Amino acid sequence: MTDARSFTTSPRRARWLRLRAMLAAGLVLGIGASASHAAWTDSEQATAVFEAGEIPAPTLTRSCQFVPGLLGIGARVRVYWQLPEGYTLDDVEVRASTSGLGSVLAPLTGFTLRNNTVSQPGGTYRTEIPTNLLGGLLGLGSELELAFVVVPEGGGGWESEAAAVASNAGLIGGIGGNCRNLT
C-alpha cells in the first residue's frame, strides 16, 4: 500500500513547481531577453564631420592674348597662369572645346603642355596654344575654349575647378580676333 501523502503535494511545493515551470517557459519563449537590450544602450553620443579634400585650381595671372600670326597662319592664344602650391606641370591637363565650322574642320593637334609652356618670373607660366589653321586663316566664327585643370596622379578621379579662357579667331586672316579670361 502506498501512503496517501506521497501523491499529494504541499501548497508550498506546488508553488515552487509552478515557479520553476514558469521560469523554464520564460527561457524557452525568450521572455526577459529584451532586458539585455538595456545593457547595450548608453546616454553618451558621438558626432563627426567628414570633409572631402579639395584640389586647388590653377589661377590666371593676367589677361590672355590672341596672336593672329601672318594672315591667320600661326595664330595662337597665350595664357598666363600659375599652378597651385605643391603641384607640377605633370598634374595639369589642358582641355579644349570648340564651336563653329572652323573647329569642326581642324582640331588642335600636336599640342603638349610641357613643350608649349614657358616658366615666367614669380612662379607663373605662359602657355601658347596654336589655334587651328582654318579657324585662324578663315575665321569661320570658331571659338576655342581652353581650360587648365589640376588632375593629380593617384587623386582617385578628383580634379580641380578649371582656369579657363575663350578665344575667337575673328574674321578672315585673324582680323578682330580676341581672347578673354573666363575665370
PDB file of C-alpha atoms in Angstrom:
ATOM      1  CA  MET A   1       0.000   0.000   0.000  1.00  0.00           C
ATOM      2  CA  THR A   2       1.003   3.432  -0.656  1.00  0.00           C
ATOM      3  CA  ASP A   3       0.814   6.342   1.602  1.00  0.00           C
ATOM      4  CA  ALA A   4      -1.765   8.944   0.517  1.00  0.00           C
ATOM      5  CA  ARG A   5       0.629  11.716   1.309  1.00  0.00           C
ATOM      6  CA  SER A   6       3.076  10.652  -1.408  1.00  0.00           C
ATOM      7  CA  PHE A   7       0.663  11.599  -4.228  1.00  0.00           C
ATOM      8  CA  THR A   8      -0.346  14.919  -2.878  1.00  0.00           C
ATOM      9  CA  THR A   9       1.932  17.883  -2.776  1.00  0.00           C
ATOM     10  CA  SER A  10       2.051  20.529  -0.199  1.00  0.00           C
ATOM     11  CA  PRO A  11       0.942  24.030  -1.201  1.00  0.00           C
ATOM     12  CA  ARG A  12       4.470  25.233  -0.731  1.00  0.00           C
ATOM     13  CA  ARG A  13       5.906  22.577  -3.032  1.00  0.00           C
ATOM     14  CA  ALA A  14       3.190  23.289  -5.639  1.00  0.00           C
ATOM     15  CA  ARG A  15       4.123  26.981  -5.726  1.00  0.00           C
ATOM     16  CA  TRP A  16       7.763  26.037  -6.143  1.00  0.00           C
ATOM     17  CA  LEU A  17       6.932  23.712  -9.078  1.00  0.00           C
ATOM     18  CA  ARG A  18       4.761  26.362 -10.745  1.00  0.00           C
ATOM     19  CA  LEU A  19       7.542  28.949 -10.386  1.00  0.00           C
ATOM     20  CA  ARG A  20      10.069  26.564 -11.909  1.00  0.00           C
ATOM     21  CA  ALA A  21       7.690  25.777 -14.790  1.00  0.00           C
ATOM     22  CA  MET A  22       7.130  29.494 -15.475  1.00  0.00           C
ATOM     23  CA  LEU A  23      10.865  30.236 -15.406  1.00  0.00           C
ATOM     24  CA  ALA A  24      11.545  27.341 -17.802  1.00  0.00           C
ATOM     25  CA  ALA A  25       8.782  28.540 -20.152  1.00  0.00           C
ATOM     26  CA  GLY A  26      10.181  32.079 -19.998  1.00  0.00           C
ATOM     27  CA  LEU A  27      13.619  30.878 -21.007  1.00  0.00           C
ATOM     28  CA  VAL A  28      12.223  28.822 -23.880  1.00  0.00           C
ATOM     29  CA  LEU A  29       9.967  31.630 -25.129  1.00  0.00           C
ATOM     30  CA  GLY A  30      12.587  34.364 -24.703  1.00  0.00           C
ATOM     31  CA  ILE A  31      10.706  36.362 -22.115  1.00  0.00           C
ATOM     32  CA  GLY A  32      13.198  38.555 -20.370  1.00  0.00           C
ATOM     33  CA  ALA A  33      15.619  38.612 -23.303  1.00  0.00           C
ATOM     34  CA  SER A  34      14.750  42.215 -24.029  1.00  0.00           C
ATOM     35  CA  ALA A  35      16.170  43.172 -20.685  1.00  0.00           C
ATOM     36  CA  SER A  36      19.652  42.587 -22.105  1.00  0.00           C
ATOM     37  CA  HIS A  37      18.998  45.339 -24.680  1.00  0.00           C
ATOM     38  CA  ALA A  38      19.245  47.926 -21.942  1.00  0.00           C
ATOM     39  CA  ALA A  39      22.782  46.803 -21.275  1.00  0.00           C
ATOM     40  CA  TRP A  40      23.777  47.995 -24.785  1.00  0.00           C
ATOM     41  CA  THR A  41      22.322  51.483 -24.636  1.00  0.00           C
ATOM     42  CA  ASP A  42      24.255  54.436 -23.359  1.00  0.00           C
ATOM     43  CA  SER A  43      23.497  58.078 -22.860  1.00  0.00           C
ATOM     44  CA  GLU A  44      26.784  59.175 -24.454  1.00  0.00           C
ATOM     45  CA  GLN A  45      26.673  60.376 -28.055  1.00  0.00           C
ATOM     46  CA  ALA A  46      29.394  60.959 -30.602  1.00  0.00           C
ATOM     47  CA  THR A  47      29.402  63.241 -33.623  1.00  0.00           C
ATOM     48  CA  ALA A  48      31.793  63.518 -36.543  1.00  0.00           C
ATOM     49  CA  VAL A  49      32.289  65.759 -39.539  1.00  0.00           C
ATOM     50  CA  PHE A  50      33.568  64.410 -42.826  1.00  0.00           C
ATOM     51  CA  GLU A  51      35.019  66.733 -45.412  1.00  0.00           C
ATOM     52  CA  ALA A  52      36.271  65.905 -48.872  1.00  0.00           C
ATOM     53  CA  GLY A  53      39.691  67.189 -49.755  1.00  0.00           C
ATOM     54  CA  GLU A  54      39.770  69.973 -52.276  1.00  0.00           C
ATOM     55  CA  ILE A  55      42.217  70.189 -55.147  1.00  0.00           C
ATOM     56  CA  PRO A  56      43.013  73.862 -55.700  1.00  0.00           C
ATOM     57  CA  ALA A  57      42.559  75.255 -59.193  1.00  0.00           C
ATOM     58  CA  PRO A  58      45.240  76.940 -61.266  1.00  0.00           C
ATOM     59  CA  THR A  59      44.806  80.712 -61.432  1.00  0.00           C
ATOM     60  CA  LEU A  60      45.007  83.070 -64.372  1.00  0.00           C
ATOM     61  CA  THR A  61      47.593  85.738 -63.591  1.00  0.00           C
ATOM     62  CA  ARG A  62      46.744  88.221 -66.357  1.00  0.00           C
ATOM     63  CA  SER A  63      44.554  88.585 -69.422  1.00  0.00           C
ATOM     64  CA  CYS A  64      45.078  86.071 -72.197  1.00  0.00           C
ATOM     65  CA  GLN A  65      46.171  87.275 -75.642  1.00  0.00           C
ATOM     66  CA  PHE A  66      45.153  86.286 -79.147  1.00  0.00           C
ATOM     67  CA  VAL A  67      48.149  86.444 -81.525  1.00  0.00           C
ATOM     68  CA  PRO A  68      46.818  86.379 -85.124  1.00  0.00           C
ATOM     69  CA  GLY A  69      50.050  85.389 -86.891  1.00  0.00           C
ATOM     70  CA  LEU A  70      50.574  86.299 -90.542  1.00  0.00           C
ATOM     71  CA  LEU A  71      47.166  86.314 -92.266  1.00  0.00           C
ATOM     72  CA  GLY A  72      45.951  83.862 -89.631  1.00  0.00           C
ATOM     73  CA  ILE A  73      48.759  81.351 -90.208  1.00  0.00           C
ATOM     74  CA  GLY A  74      50.442  80.584 -86.910  1.00  0.00           C
ATOM     75  CA  ALA A  75      47.598  82.094 -84.883  1.00  0.00           C
ATOM     76  CA  ARG A  76      47.837  81.223 -81.210  1.00  0.00           C
ATOM     77  CA  VAL A  77      46.474  82.030 -77.802  1.00  0.00           C
ATOM     78  CA  ARG A  78      48.752  82.997 -74.934  1.00  0.00           C
ATOM     79  CA  VAL A  79      47.540  82.088 -71.470  1.00  0.00           C
ATOM     80  CA  TYR A  80      49.259  83.395 -68.335  1.00  0.00           C
ATOM     81  CA  TRP A  81      48.656  81.254 -65.290  1.00  0.00           C
ATOM     82  CA  GLN A  82      50.004  79.831 -62.045  1.00  0.00           C
ATOM     83  CA  LEU A  83      49.940  76.353 -60.530  1.00  0.00           C
ATOM     84  CA  PRO A  84      48.605  75.864 -57.021  1.00  0.00           C
ATOM     85  CA  GLU A  85      51.327  75.193 -54.460  1.00  0.00           C
ATOM     86  CA  GLY A  86      52.522  71.583 -54.319  1.00  0.00           C
ATOM     87  CA  TYR A  87      51.613  70.652 -57.909  1.00  0.00           C
ATOM     88  CA  THR A  88      53.698  70.353 -61.086  1.00  0.00           C
ATOM     89  CA  LEU A  89      53.041  70.631 -64.819  1.00  0.00           C
ATOM     90  CA  ASP A  90      52.634  66.843 -64.847  1.00  0.00           C
ATOM     91  CA  ASP A  91      49.474  67.286 -62.737  1.00  0.00           C
ATOM     92  CA  VAL A  92      47.807  69.635 -65.247  1.00  0.00           C
ATOM     93  CA  GLU A  93      45.599  68.860 -68.229  1.00  0.00           C
ATOM     94  CA  VAL A  94      44.690  71.417 -70.884  1.00  0.00           C
ATOM     95  CA  ARG A  95      41.253  70.769 -72.293  1.00  0.00           C
ATOM     96  CA  ALA A  96      39.988  72.374 -75.456  1.00  0.00           C
ATOM     97  CA  SER A  97      36.415  72.668 -76.566  1.00  0.00           C
ATOM     98  CA  THR A  98      35.420  74.398 -79.728  1.00  0.00           C
ATOM     99  CA  SER A  99      32.385  75.684 -81.566  1.00  0.00           C
ATOM    100  CA  GLY A 100      31.801  76.927 -85.079  1.00  0.00           C
ATOM    101  CA  LEU A 101      32.645  75.488 -88.509  1.00  0.00           C
ATOM    102  CA  GLY A 102      36.392  76.088 -88.232  1.00  0.00           C
ATOM    103  CA  SER A 103      36.640  73.985 -85.089  1.00  0.00           C
ATOM    104  CA  VAL A 104      34.972  71.018 -86.741  1.00  0.00           C
ATOM    105  CA  LEU A 105      37.379  71.089 -89.661  1.00  0.00           C
ATOM    106  CA  ALA A 106      40.681  71.233 -87.799  1.00  0.00           C
ATOM    107  CA  PRO A 107      41.021  70.264 -84.124  1.00  0.00           C
ATOM    108  CA  LEU A 108      44.088  71.038 -82.014  1.00  0.00           C
ATOM    109  CA  THR A 109      46.873  68.606 -82.809  1.00  0.00           C
ATOM    110  CA  GLY A 110      50.468  68.239 -81.715  1.00  0.00           C
ATOM    111  CA  PHE A 111      49.983  70.243 -78.513  1.00  0.00           C
ATOM    112  CA  THR A 112      51.747  69.276 -75.301  1.00  0.00           C
ATOM    113  CA  LEU A 113      51.667  71.383 -72.181  1.00  0.00           C
ATOM    114  CA  ARG A 114      55.351  70.870 -71.413  1.00  0.00           C
ATOM    115  CA  ASN A 115      56.541  71.837 -74.933  1.00  0.00           C
ATOM    116  CA  ASN A 116      54.277  74.871 -75.208  1.00  0.00           C
ATOM    117  CA  THR A 117      54.783  76.314 -71.713  1.00  0.00           C
ATOM    118  CA  VAL A 118      57.489  78.718 -70.586  1.00  0.00           C
ATOM    119  CA  SER A 119      58.252  79.462 -66.951  1.00  0.00           C
ATOM    120  CA  GLN A 120      57.886  83.140 -66.061  1.00  0.00           C
ATOM    121  CA  PRO A 121      59.181  85.141 -63.090  1.00  0.00           C
ATOM    122  CA  GLY A 122      57.307  84.703 -59.829  1.00  0.00           C
ATOM    123  CA  GLY A 123      56.429  81.051 -60.385  1.00  0.00           C
ATOM    124  CA  THR A 124      53.956  81.747 -63.179  1.00  0.00           C
ATOM    125  CA  TYR A 125      53.726  80.237 -66.657  1.00  0.00           C
ATOM    126  CA  ARG A 126      52.937  81.351 -70.188  1.00  0.00           C
ATOM    127  CA  THR A 127      51.404  78.706 -72.415  1.00  0.00           C
ATOM    128  CA  GLU A 128      50.995  79.241 -76.159  1.00  0.00           C
ATOM    129  CA  ILE A 129      48.256  77.191 -77.734  1.00  0.00           C
ATOM    130  CA  PRO A 130      48.047  77.095 -81.514  1.00  0.00           C
ATOM    131  CA  THR A 131      44.580  77.672 -82.900  1.00  0.00           C
ATOM    132  CA  ASN A 132      43.514  75.500 -85.779  1.00  0.00           C
ATOM    133  CA  LEU A 133      44.618  76.562 -89.258  1.00  0.00           C
ATOM    134  CA  LEU A 134      41.163  77.065 -90.765  1.00  0.00           C
ATOM    135  CA  GLY A 135      39.871  78.883 -87.703  1.00  0.00           C
ATOM    136  CA  GLY A 136      42.875  81.236 -87.734  1.00  0.00           C
ATOM    137  CA  LEU A 137      43.089  81.690 -91.512  1.00  0.00           C
ATOM    138  CA  LEU A 138      39.448  81.913 -92.480  1.00  0.00           C
ATOM    139  CA  GLY A 139      37.776  82.881 -89.237  1.00  0.00           C
ATOM    140  CA  LEU A 140      34.619  80.867 -89.773  1.00  0.00           C
ATOM    141  CA  GLY A 141      33.236  82.012 -86.423  1.00  0.00           C
ATOM    142  CA  SER A 142      35.147  79.448 -84.433  1.00  0.00           C
ATOM    143  CA  GLU A 143      35.589  79.923 -80.712  1.00  0.00           C
ATOM    144  CA  LEU A 144      38.173  77.965 -78.796  1.00  0.00           C
ATOM    145  CA  GLU A 145      37.683  77.486 -75.053  1.00  0.00           C
ATOM    146  CA  LEU A 146      40.755  76.344 -73.142  1.00  0.00           C
ATOM    147  CA  ALA A 147      40.666  75.042 -69.593  1.00  0.00           C
ATOM    148  CA  PHE A 148      43.613  74.289 -67.297  1.00  0.00           C
ATOM    149  CA  VAL A 149      42.660  71.614 -64.736  1.00  0.00           C
ATOM    150  CA  VAL A 150      44.740  70.001 -61.971  1.00  0.00           C
ATOM    151  CA  VAL A 151      44.281  66.216 -62.108  1.00  0.00           C
ATOM    152  CA  PRO A 152      46.870  64.728 -59.739  1.00  0.00           C
ATOM    153  CA  GLU A 153      48.061  61.174 -60.256  1.00  0.00           C
ATOM    154  CA  GLY A 154      46.573  58.973 -57.583  1.00  0.00           C
ATOM    155  CA  GLY A 155      43.862  61.559 -56.917  1.00  0.00           C
ATOM    156  CA  GLY A 156      41.109  58.964 -57.241  1.00  0.00           C
ATOM    157  CA  GLY A 157      39.493  60.752 -60.168  1.00  0.00           C
ATOM    158  CA  TRP A 158      39.208  64.052 -58.317  1.00  0.00           C
ATOM    159  CA  GLU A 159      40.147  67.222 -60.148  1.00  0.00           C
ATOM    160  CA  SER A 160      40.210  70.950 -59.581  1.00  0.00           C
ATOM    161  CA  GLU A 161      37.922  73.589 -60.976  1.00  0.00           C
ATOM    162  CA  ALA A 162      39.167  74.948 -64.301  1.00  0.00           C
ATOM    163  CA  ALA A 163      41.044  78.133 -65.035  1.00  0.00           C
ATOM    164  CA  ALA A 164      39.564  78.916 -68.452  1.00  0.00           C
ATOM    165  CA  VAL A 165      39.864  81.315 -71.387  1.00  0.00           C
ATOM    166  CA  ALA A 166      37.939  81.675 -74.648  1.00  0.00           C
ATOM    167  CA  SER A 167      39.344  82.859 -77.957  1.00  0.00           C
ATOM    168  CA  ASN A 168      37.645  83.799 -81.200  1.00  0.00           C
ATOM    169  CA  ALA A 169      39.736  83.763 -84.363  1.00  0.00           C
ATOM    170  CA  GLY A 170      37.841  86.728 -85.774  1.00  0.00           C
ATOM    171  CA  LEU A 171      37.323  87.356 -89.460  1.00  0.00           C
ATOM    172  CA  ILE A 172      39.500  86.375 -92.401  1.00  0.00           C
ATOM    173  CA  GLY A 173      43.186  86.420 -91.520  1.00  0.00           C
ATOM    174  CA  GLY A 174      42.508  86.818 -87.789  1.00  0.00           C
ATOM    175  CA  ILE A 175      41.171  90.375 -88.107  1.00  0.00           C
ATOM    176  CA  GLY A 176      39.215  91.107 -84.958  1.00  0.00           C
ATOM    177  CA  GLY A 177      40.417  88.002 -83.167  1.00  0.00           C
ATOM    178  CA  ASN A 178      40.311  88.190 -79.390  1.00  0.00           C
ATOM    179  CA  CYS A 179      40.754  86.288 -76.175  1.00  0.00           C
ATOM    180  CA  ARG A 180      39.063  86.721 -72.811  1.00  0.00           C
ATOM    181  CA  ASN A 181      39.541  85.143 -69.403  1.00  0.00           C
ATOM    182  CA  LEU A 182      36.507  83.176 -68.238  1.00  0.00           C
ATOM    183  CA  THR A 183      37.609  82.623 -64.652  1.00  0.00           C
TER     184      THR A 183
END
